[in-house]
Amino acid sequence: MMILEGVKKVLAGTWSRFMRLLAYIRQHPFKSLLFAAIAGFCSLFLLFLVIYLGAFGKLPTKAYLKSLKNPVTSTIYASNKEPIGYYYLQNRSNADSSQIKSALMQALVATEDSRFYEHKGIDYRSYGRVLIKSIILQQNAGGGSTITQQVAKNLFGREKQFFLSTPINKIREIFIARRLESIYDKEDIILLYFNTVSFGENVYGIEKAALRFFNKGPEELTLPESATLVGLLKAPSYYNPRRYPERAEQRRNVVLSQMLKYAYITPEIFEEAQVPLKLDYQTPKKVSSFSAYFKDYVASEFAAWAAENPAPDGHIYDLEADGLNIYTTLNTNIQKYAEAALHRQADNLQKLMDTYWAAATIEGGKEVLLKTLVDQNREVARMRESAKTETEIEAFIKEKRKRKYWVIGKGYEDQMQSLEDSIAKSINRLHAGVIAVSSASGRIMGYVGGIDYGFSQIDNVVAPRQVGSTFKPITYLAALQAGEEPCNYYDNNLITYSKYEDWRPRNSNNKYGGSYSMHGALANSINTVSVTLQLRTGMDRVLDQAKKMGIDSELPHVPSIVLGTADISLLEMVTAYASISNGGNKIKPYAIDRIEDEHGNILFDAKPRYEGRVASTENIKALQKMMEGVISEGTGSRLLGYEIPYNIIGKTGTTQNNGDGWFIGCSPELVVGSWVGTFDKRVQFASTNMGSGANTALPIVASIFKNLSYWKRPLLTNFEYNFDYFPCRPFVESSAVEAYEFAQTDSTYLQELRIRDTLEILVDAPITIDSVQGIVPGASLDTIAKDSLPLELPIPDIDGNQ
């Protein structure tokens, strides 16, 4: 009550002071306006001052800005000091002053900054126009930024601030622009602008833009072509001349009108330039993929370091201008194994996918999906608008002609395809990623983020994906930590959980009854038992265990997490598995070993950090042995067909309707993880046999370990255990209680295992691999294809029939 009375008094006092202030303003309006103006001016001055002093990031020095005219390339090295990549100024090819003809410069100045040659980097008249027209009169008067300010933005970008992001960034650009104008002459600034501006389509710089759209150098551009490219700068996507030629032509004419207005061209030249837009568009060429994704990852790791370690002169180190030497952890041999394995598997799987793809989540399947996409095609829509008959439209859809298709390792090639074929191939494209990390130190030794960097720059190592059953070892470790034992038994019953909206998790083989030991359930990826363990252990304990092991993604607080419904990156999952592999120590993966400046001075030297324990040694050892069972008798048994002479452990994973396939394999020294799947989740393999992680991702990992096993100085060793087998059967036909009691007195199980293994050694027959689908006969598969569905969806057979 006393607190409430106090709040009332404070509110009353505040209201009283506000009313007195209002009365004062009414009595002294001009004096109040003067005080407000002084306060506003002081606040603005203070904001300028703190920005100048570097409170929102240090401003680049004049010495650093001088270096931008001739930026020094930084080099990235593998662990053997072999150069594997370079960092240029935003990876542009720079035009020189002789290539920038007067028509280009005049078009730019007339359109973007008509008083460019009169001001010193800041056009105060433009700011006045923006203040009056845009803010006071609410009219669109354009922006007030000069060409020099835009150079500052192009070079240094804009950072999101805690508040007032736009004003702070604009003021920073004012300071940088003034410094640029004090260093460079006007022609140099225009050259910097043309070499740093984006023309859309991931094209930076006038040289690349002229080549992309007109297949010529900047010095060869005609007046209409120059005006087209300058016009494109206002909104590169909206005015893209390839996609929207009408818009691009209209915008070009606006640029020409500006040139006429400021007397850069005569009325006669203006009329002559009004010609139909004609492109000579060049399809993007193949970009070398070796280590390209890794190079981007190194850049992100470098950026985090640079932000916390500014140069002695105060500027933030820049990979694209400072001429640094970045020595990384990448092992060139492992990288080559990873690239070769991923590309070979992606090519093989794509041939399967092209024939045996499905759209199980779409009512009516792939036929309905294809029809919908075909109907949305612009050309088909235009034919319908122009009253073409369905027969004519169908003939157009089925007609085969040369269409562009990206071939891995080669780039775009012409292939004879119908419109329907072309759409199908665009949505059923498989993607993949693979990473190899040292279990002990966290050194990233192999990194391939996708099927081809030229085709897709999305990095599948760091992109979150639904992880499937690869999450299960985390829940099982949490259960061990909570007191569960590998030889505890659990009923394999199909249960409906009313508490969770009648959720009914199913096994991939749809077999129920009997009971599984804990180690048997993990080896065979039994969903019913895994959910039981998840609920017994508790969500908080499982989520805490995941965080301890290095998973930083936000995880849903739901029991289905054990079946892999969370989106987690491959990098995070490999980090978690490393702590299992190395005996229980958390690691932090890293790619940069050392950074040197261009004079050889060491700026950074990596030192692996001890991140703490994730679980007891005893429970880690138990989990390792259980994950060995995944390979010896469970969902990962296909690995045995590769005859790797080390006892690799691991776990497979397959997600909803075979959309994502996972496998993570471990030796005591190395963890290798792979993901394979589609970006368009409406599309997946028609059967789990083809789309499971055992068939898609496992061969990539297996190939890398197989190659490592040939090394004369072995990197790999074996996991060592105090016992050969768990003293309990993985599955028993009876209930869990009866199975546990039976296991206490079962004297024949271990003897059976010893006899079996002795016979296998005598026979010495490798497990065969099916040449069509690559499946080990009889091997079980894991999936959550039906885990969270109240009704069972029909899955097409390999002929695509429903």
PDB file of N, CA, C and O in Angstrom, residues 116-156:
ATOM      1  N   PHE A 116      28.961  17.863 -57.651  1.00  0.00           N
ATOM      2  CA  PHE A 116      30.129  17.091 -57.218  1.00  0.00           C
ATOM      3  C   PHE A 116      31.433  17.890 -57.312  1.00  0.00           C
ATOM      4  O   PHE A 116      32.273  17.836 -56.423  1.00  0.00           O
ATOM      5  N   TYR A 117      31.588  18.661 -58.394  1.00  0.00           N
ATOM      6  CA  TYR A 117      32.836  19.398 -58.602  1.00  0.00           C
ATOM      7  C   TYR A 117      32.880  20.714 -57.831  1.00  0.00           C
ATOM      8  O   TYR A 117      33.897  21.423 -57.859  1.00  0.00           O
ATOM      9  N   GLU A 118      31.813  21.039 -57.111  1.00  0.00           N
ATOM     10  CA  GLU A 118      31.749  22.301 -56.383  1.00  0.00           C
ATOM     11  C   GLU A 118      31.948  22.110 -54.872  1.00  0.00           C
ATOM     12  O   GLU A 118      32.442  23.021 -54.205  1.00  0.00           O
ATOM     13  N   HIS A 119      31.555  20.963 -54.335  1.00  0.00           N
ATOM     14  CA  HIS A 119      31.636  20.793 -52.878  1.00  0.00           C
ATOM     15  C   HIS A 119      32.906  20.041 -52.460  1.00  0.00           C
ATOM     16  O   HIS A 119      33.656  19.555 -53.304  1.00  0.00           O
ATOM     17  N   LYS A 120      33.118  19.948 -51.171  1.00  0.00           N
ATOM     18  CA  LYS A 120      34.276  19.254 -50.599  1.00  0.00           C
ATOM     19  C   LYS A 120      33.867  17.952 -49.900  1.00  0.00           C
ATOM     20  O   LYS A 120      34.368  17.617 -48.829  1.00  0.00           O
ATOM     21  N   GLY A 121      32.947  17.250 -50.514  1.00  0.00           N
ATOM     22  CA  GLY A 121      32.525  15.963 -49.953  1.00  0.00           C
ATOM     23  C   GLY A 121      31.142  15.991 -49.352  1.00  0.00           C
ATOM     24  O   GLY A 121      30.486  14.953 -49.234  1.00  0.00           O
ATOM     25  N   ILE A 122      30.675  17.188 -48.939  1.00  0.00           N
ATOM     26  CA  ILE A 122      29.348  17.325 -48.328  1.00  0.00           C
ATOM     27  C   ILE A 122      28.587  18.398 -49.093  1.00  0.00           C
ATOM     28  O   ILE A 122      29.077  19.520 -49.273  1.00  0.00           O
ATOM     29  N   ASP A 123      27.387  18.068 -49.547  1.00  0.00           N
ATOM     30  CA  ASP A 123      26.549  19.019 -50.270  1.00  0.00           C
ATOM     31  C   ASP A 123      25.464  19.514 -49.320  1.00  0.00           C
ATOM     32  O   ASP A 123      24.427  18.877 -49.134  1.00  0.00           O
ATOM     33  N   TYR A 124      25.725  20.678 -48.688  1.00  0.00           N
ATOM     34  CA  TYR A 124      24.791  21.190 -47.681  1.00  0.00           C
ATOM     35  C   TYR A 124      23.471  21.624 -48.303  1.00  0.00           C
ATOM     36  O   TYR A 124      22.426  21.539 -47.654  1.00  0.00           O
ATOM     37  N   ARG A 125      23.488  22.037 -49.562  1.00  0.00           N
ATOM     38  CA  ARG A 125      22.234  22.396 -50.232  1.00  0.00           C
ATOM     39  C   ARG A 125      21.338  21.169 -50.383  1.00  0.00           C
ATOM     40  O   ARG A 125      20.112  21.270 -50.239  1.00  0.00           O
ATOM     41  N   SER A 126      21.943  20.017 -50.648  1.00  0.00           N
ATOM     42  CA  SER A 126      21.147  18.786 -50.763  1.00  0.00           C
ATOM     43  C   SER A 126      20.520  18.416 -49.428  1.00  0.00           C
ATOM     44  O   SER A 126      19.370  17.975 -49.364  1.00  0.00           O
ATOM     45  N   TYR A 127      21.293  18.610 -48.347  1.00  0.00           N
ATOM     46  CA  TYR A 127      20.725  18.321 -47.033  1.00  0.00           C
ATOM     47  C   TYR A 127      19.572  19.264 -46.717  1.00  0.00           C
ATOM     48  O   TYR A 127      18.568  18.868 -46.104  1.00  0.00           O
ATOM     49  N   GLY A 128      19.692  20.531 -47.155  1.00  0.00           N
ATOM     50  CA  GLY A 128      18.594  21.473 -46.953  1.00  0.00           C
ATOM     51  C   GLY A 128      17.356  21.046 -47.721  1.00  0.00           C
ATOM     52  O   GLY A 128      16.230  21.141 -47.219  1.00  0.00           O
ATOM     53  N   ARG A 129      17.565  20.582 -48.972  1.00  0.00           N
ATOM     54  CA  ARG A 129      16.437  20.101 -49.777  1.00  0.00           C
ATOM     55  C   ARG A 129      15.751  18.915 -49.106  1.00  0.00           C
ATOM     56  O   ARG A 129      14.517  18.845 -49.032  1.00  0.00           O
ATOM     57  N   VAL A 130      16.568  17.972 -48.584  1.00  0.00           N
ATOM     58  CA  VAL A 130      16.009  16.792 -47.917  1.00  0.00           C
ATOM     59  C   VAL A 130      15.219  17.216 -46.683  1.00  0.00           C
ATOM     60  O   VAL A 130      14.119  16.715 -46.417  1.00  0.00           O
ATOM     61  N   LEU A 131      15.764  18.195 -45.910  1.00  0.00           N
ATOM     62  CA  LEU A 131      15.096  18.650 -44.687  1.00  0.00           C
ATOM     63  C   LEU A 131      13.741  19.266 -44.998  1.00  0.00           C
ATOM     64  O   LEU A 131      12.730  18.943 -44.368  1.00  0.00           O
ATOM     65  N   ILE A 132      13.722  20.130 -45.992  1.00  0.00           N
ATOM     66  CA  ILE A 132      12.475  20.847 -46.292  1.00  0.00           C
ATOM     67  C   ILE A 132      11.465  19.963 -47.011  1.00  0.00           C
ATOM     68  O   ILE A 132      10.298  19.845 -46.596  1.00  0.00           O
ATOM     69  N   LYS A 133      11.899  19.319 -48.103  1.00  0.00           N
ATOM     70  CA  LYS A 133      10.955  18.564 -48.922  1.00  0.00           C
ATOM     71  C   LYS A 133      10.595  17.214 -48.310  1.00  0.00           C
ATOM     72  O   LYS A 133       9.414  16.853 -48.219  1.00  0.00           O
ATOM     73  N   SER A 134      11.611  16.443 -47.904  1.00  0.00           N
ATOM     74  CA  SER A 134      11.336  15.069 -47.448  1.00  0.00           C
ATOM     75  C   SER A 134      10.775  15.029 -46.041  1.00  0.00           C
ATOM     76  O   SER A 134       9.861  14.274 -45.747  1.00  0.00           O
ATOM     77  N   ILE A 135      11.327  15.870 -45.146  1.00  0.00           N
ATOM     78  CA  ILE A 135      10.921  15.790 -43.737  1.00  0.00           C
ATOM     79  C   ILE A 135       9.747  16.715 -43.438  1.00  0.00           C
ATOM     80  O   ILE A 135       8.745  16.316 -42.851  1.00  0.00           O
ATOM     81  N   ILE A 136       9.867  18.009 -43.866  1.00  0.00           N
ATOM     82  CA  ILE A 136       8.807  18.976 -43.519  1.00  0.00           C
ATOM     83  C   ILE A 136       7.596  18.825 -44.428  1.00  0.00           C
ATOM     84  O   ILE A 136       6.456  18.726 -43.962  1.00  0.00           O
ATOM     85  N   LEU A 137       7.836  18.796 -45.758  1.00  0.00           N
ATOM     86  CA  LEU A 137       6.721  18.733 -46.707  1.00  0.00           C
ATOM     87  C   LEU A 137       6.299  17.307 -47.045  1.00  0.00           C
ATOM     88  O   LEU A 137       5.336  17.095 -47.776  1.00  0.00           O
ATOM     89  N   GLN A 138       7.050  16.293 -46.535  1.00  0.00           N
ATOM     90  CA  GLN A 138       6.720  14.885 -46.763  1.00  0.00           C
ATOM     91  C   GLN A 138       6.677  14.536 -48.248  1.00  0.00           C
ATOM     92  O   GLN A 138       5.846  13.768 -48.705  1.00  0.00           O
ATOM     93  N   GLN A 139       7.613  15.141 -49.018  1.00  0.00           N
ATOM     94  CA  GLN A 139       7.741  14.823 -50.441  1.00  0.00           C
ATOM     95  C   GLN A 139       9.017  14.022 -50.646  1.00  0.00           C
ATOM     96  O   GLN A 139       9.977  14.176 -49.898  1.00  0.00           O
ATOM     97  N   ASN A 140       9.022  13.185 -51.658  1.00  0.00           N
ATOM     98  CA  ASN A 140      10.214  12.378 -51.939  1.00  0.00           C
ATOM     99  C   ASN A 140      11.213  13.218 -52.717  1.00  0.00           C
ATOM    100  O   ASN A 140      11.074  13.436 -53.915  1.00  0.00           O
ATOM    101  N   ALA A 141      12.241  13.697 -52.002  1.00  0.00           N
ATOM    102  CA  ALA A 141      13.243  14.551 -52.637  1.00  0.00           C
ATOM    103  C   ALA A 141      14.569  13.833 -52.806  1.00  0.00           C
ATOM    104  O   ALA A 141      15.584  14.444 -53.090  1.00  0.00           O
ATOM    105  N   GLY A 142      14.574  12.527 -52.616  1.00  0.00           N
ATOM    106  CA  GLY A 142      15.803  11.751 -52.759  1.00  0.00           C
ATOM    107  C   GLY A 142      16.705  11.919 -51.553  1.00  0.00           C
ATOM    108  O   GLY A 142      16.372  12.579 -50.575  1.00  0.00           O
ATOM    109  N   GLY A 143      17.890  11.318 -51.631  1.00  0.00           N
ATOM    110  CA  GLY A 143      18.833  11.392 -50.529  1.00  0.00           C
ATOM    111  C   GLY A 143      19.760  12.571 -50.684  1.00  0.00           C
ATOM    112  O   GLY A 143      19.796  13.238 -51.711  1.00  0.00           O
ATOM    113  N   GLY A 144      20.522  12.856 -49.626  1.00  0.00           N
ATOM    114  CA  GLY A 144      21.440  13.980 -49.659  1.00  0.00           C
ATOM    115  C   GLY A 144      22.889  13.567 -49.751  1.00  0.00           C
ATOM    116  O   GLY A 144      23.777  14.409 -49.676  1.00  0.00           O
ATOM    117  N   SER A 145      23.163  12.280 -49.922  1.00  0.00           N
ATOM    118  CA  SER A 145      24.534  11.792 -49.934  1.00  0.00           C
ATOM    119  C   SER A 145      25.230  12.148 -51.241  1.00  0.00           C
ATOM    120  O   SER A 145      24.667  11.992 -52.330  1.00  0.00           O
ATOM    121  N   THR A 146      26.465  12.599 -51.115  1.00  0.00           N
ATOM    122  CA  THR A 146      27.282  12.884 -52.285  1.00  0.00           C
ATOM    123  C   THR A 146      27.947  11.595 -52.774  1.00  0.00           C
ATOM    124  O   THR A 146      27.905  10.561 -52.102  1.00  0.00           O
ATOM    125  N   ILE A 147      28.596  11.693 -53.937  1.00  0.00           N
ATOM    126  CA  ILE A 147      29.339  10.545 -54.450  1.00  0.00           C
ATOM    127  C   ILE A 147      30.422  10.141 -53.453  1.00  0.00           C
ATOM    128  O   ILE A 147      30.643   8.949 -53.206  1.00  0.00           O
ATOM    129  N   THR A 148      31.078  11.119 -52.849  1.00  0.00           N
ATOM    130  CA  THR A 148      32.148  10.826 -51.890  1.00  0.00           C
ATOM    131  C   THR A 148      31.594  10.102 -50.668  1.00  0.00           C
ATOM    132  O   THR A 148      32.224   9.160 -50.158  1.00  0.00           O
ATOM    133  N   GLN A 149      30.437  10.532 -50.183  1.00  0.00           N
ATOM    134  CA  GLN A 149      29.825   9.838 -49.050  1.00  0.00           C
ATOM    135  C   GLN A 149      29.435   8.406 -49.428  1.00  0.00           C
ATOM    136  O   GLN A 149      29.545   7.494 -48.605  1.00  0.00           O
ATOM    137  N   GLN A 150      28.993   8.224 -50.665  1.00  0.00           N
ATOM    138  CA  GLN A 150      28.643   6.869 -51.104  1.00  0.00           C
ATOM    139  C   GLN A 150      29.886   5.989 -51.208  1.00  0.00           C
ATOM    140  O   GLN A 150      29.830   4.788 -50.940  1.00  0.00           O
ATOM    141  N   VAL A 151      31.029   6.571 -51.587  1.00  0.00           N
ATOM    142  CA  VAL A 151      32.284   5.819 -51.562  1.00  0.00           C
ATOM    143  C   VAL A 151      32.588   5.360 -50.145  1.00  0.00           C
ATOM    144  O   VAL A 151      32.978   4.208 -49.912  1.00  0.00           O
ATOM    145  N   ALA A 152      32.399   6.256 -49.181  1.00  0.00           N
ATOM    146  CA  ALA A 152      32.628   5.902 -47.777  1.00  0.00           C
ATOM    147  C   ALA A 152      31.727   4.743 -47.361  1.00  0.00           C
ATOM    148  O   ALA A 152      32.171   3.809 -46.678  1.00  0.00           O
ATOM    149  N   LYS A 153      30.466   4.799 -47.785  1.00  0.00           N
ATOM    150  CA  LYS A 153      29.530   3.710 -47.450  1.00  0.00           C
ATOM    151  C   LYS A 153      29.938   2.419 -48.145  1.00  0.00           C
ATOM    152  O   LYS A 153      29.910   1.341 -47.536  1.00  0.00           O
ATOM    153  N   ASN A 154      30.328   2.499 -49.418  1.00  0.00           N
ATOM    154  CA  ASN A 154      30.732   1.299 -50.148  1.00  0.00           C
ATOM    155  C   ASN A 154      31.951   0.631 -49.519  1.00  0.00           C
ATOM    156  O   ASN A 154      32.050  -0.599 -49.470  1.00  0.00           O
ATOM    157  N   LEU A 155      32.893   1.448 -49.060  1.00  0.00           N
ATOM    158  CA  LEU A 155      34.140   0.912 -48.526  1.00  0.00           C
ATOM    159  C   LEU A 155      33.982   0.354 -47.125  1.00  0.00           C
ATOM    160  O   LEU A 155      34.569  -0.679 -46.785  1.00  0.00           O
ATOM    161  N   PHE A 156      33.196   1.022 -46.288  1.00  0.00           N
ATOM    162  CA  PHE A 156      33.160   0.659 -44.868  1.00  0.00           C
ATOM    163  C   PHE A 156      31.803   0.159 -44.385  1.00  0.00           C
ATOM    164  O   PHE A 156      31.677  -0.282 -43.244  1.00  0.00           O
TER     165      PHE A 156
END
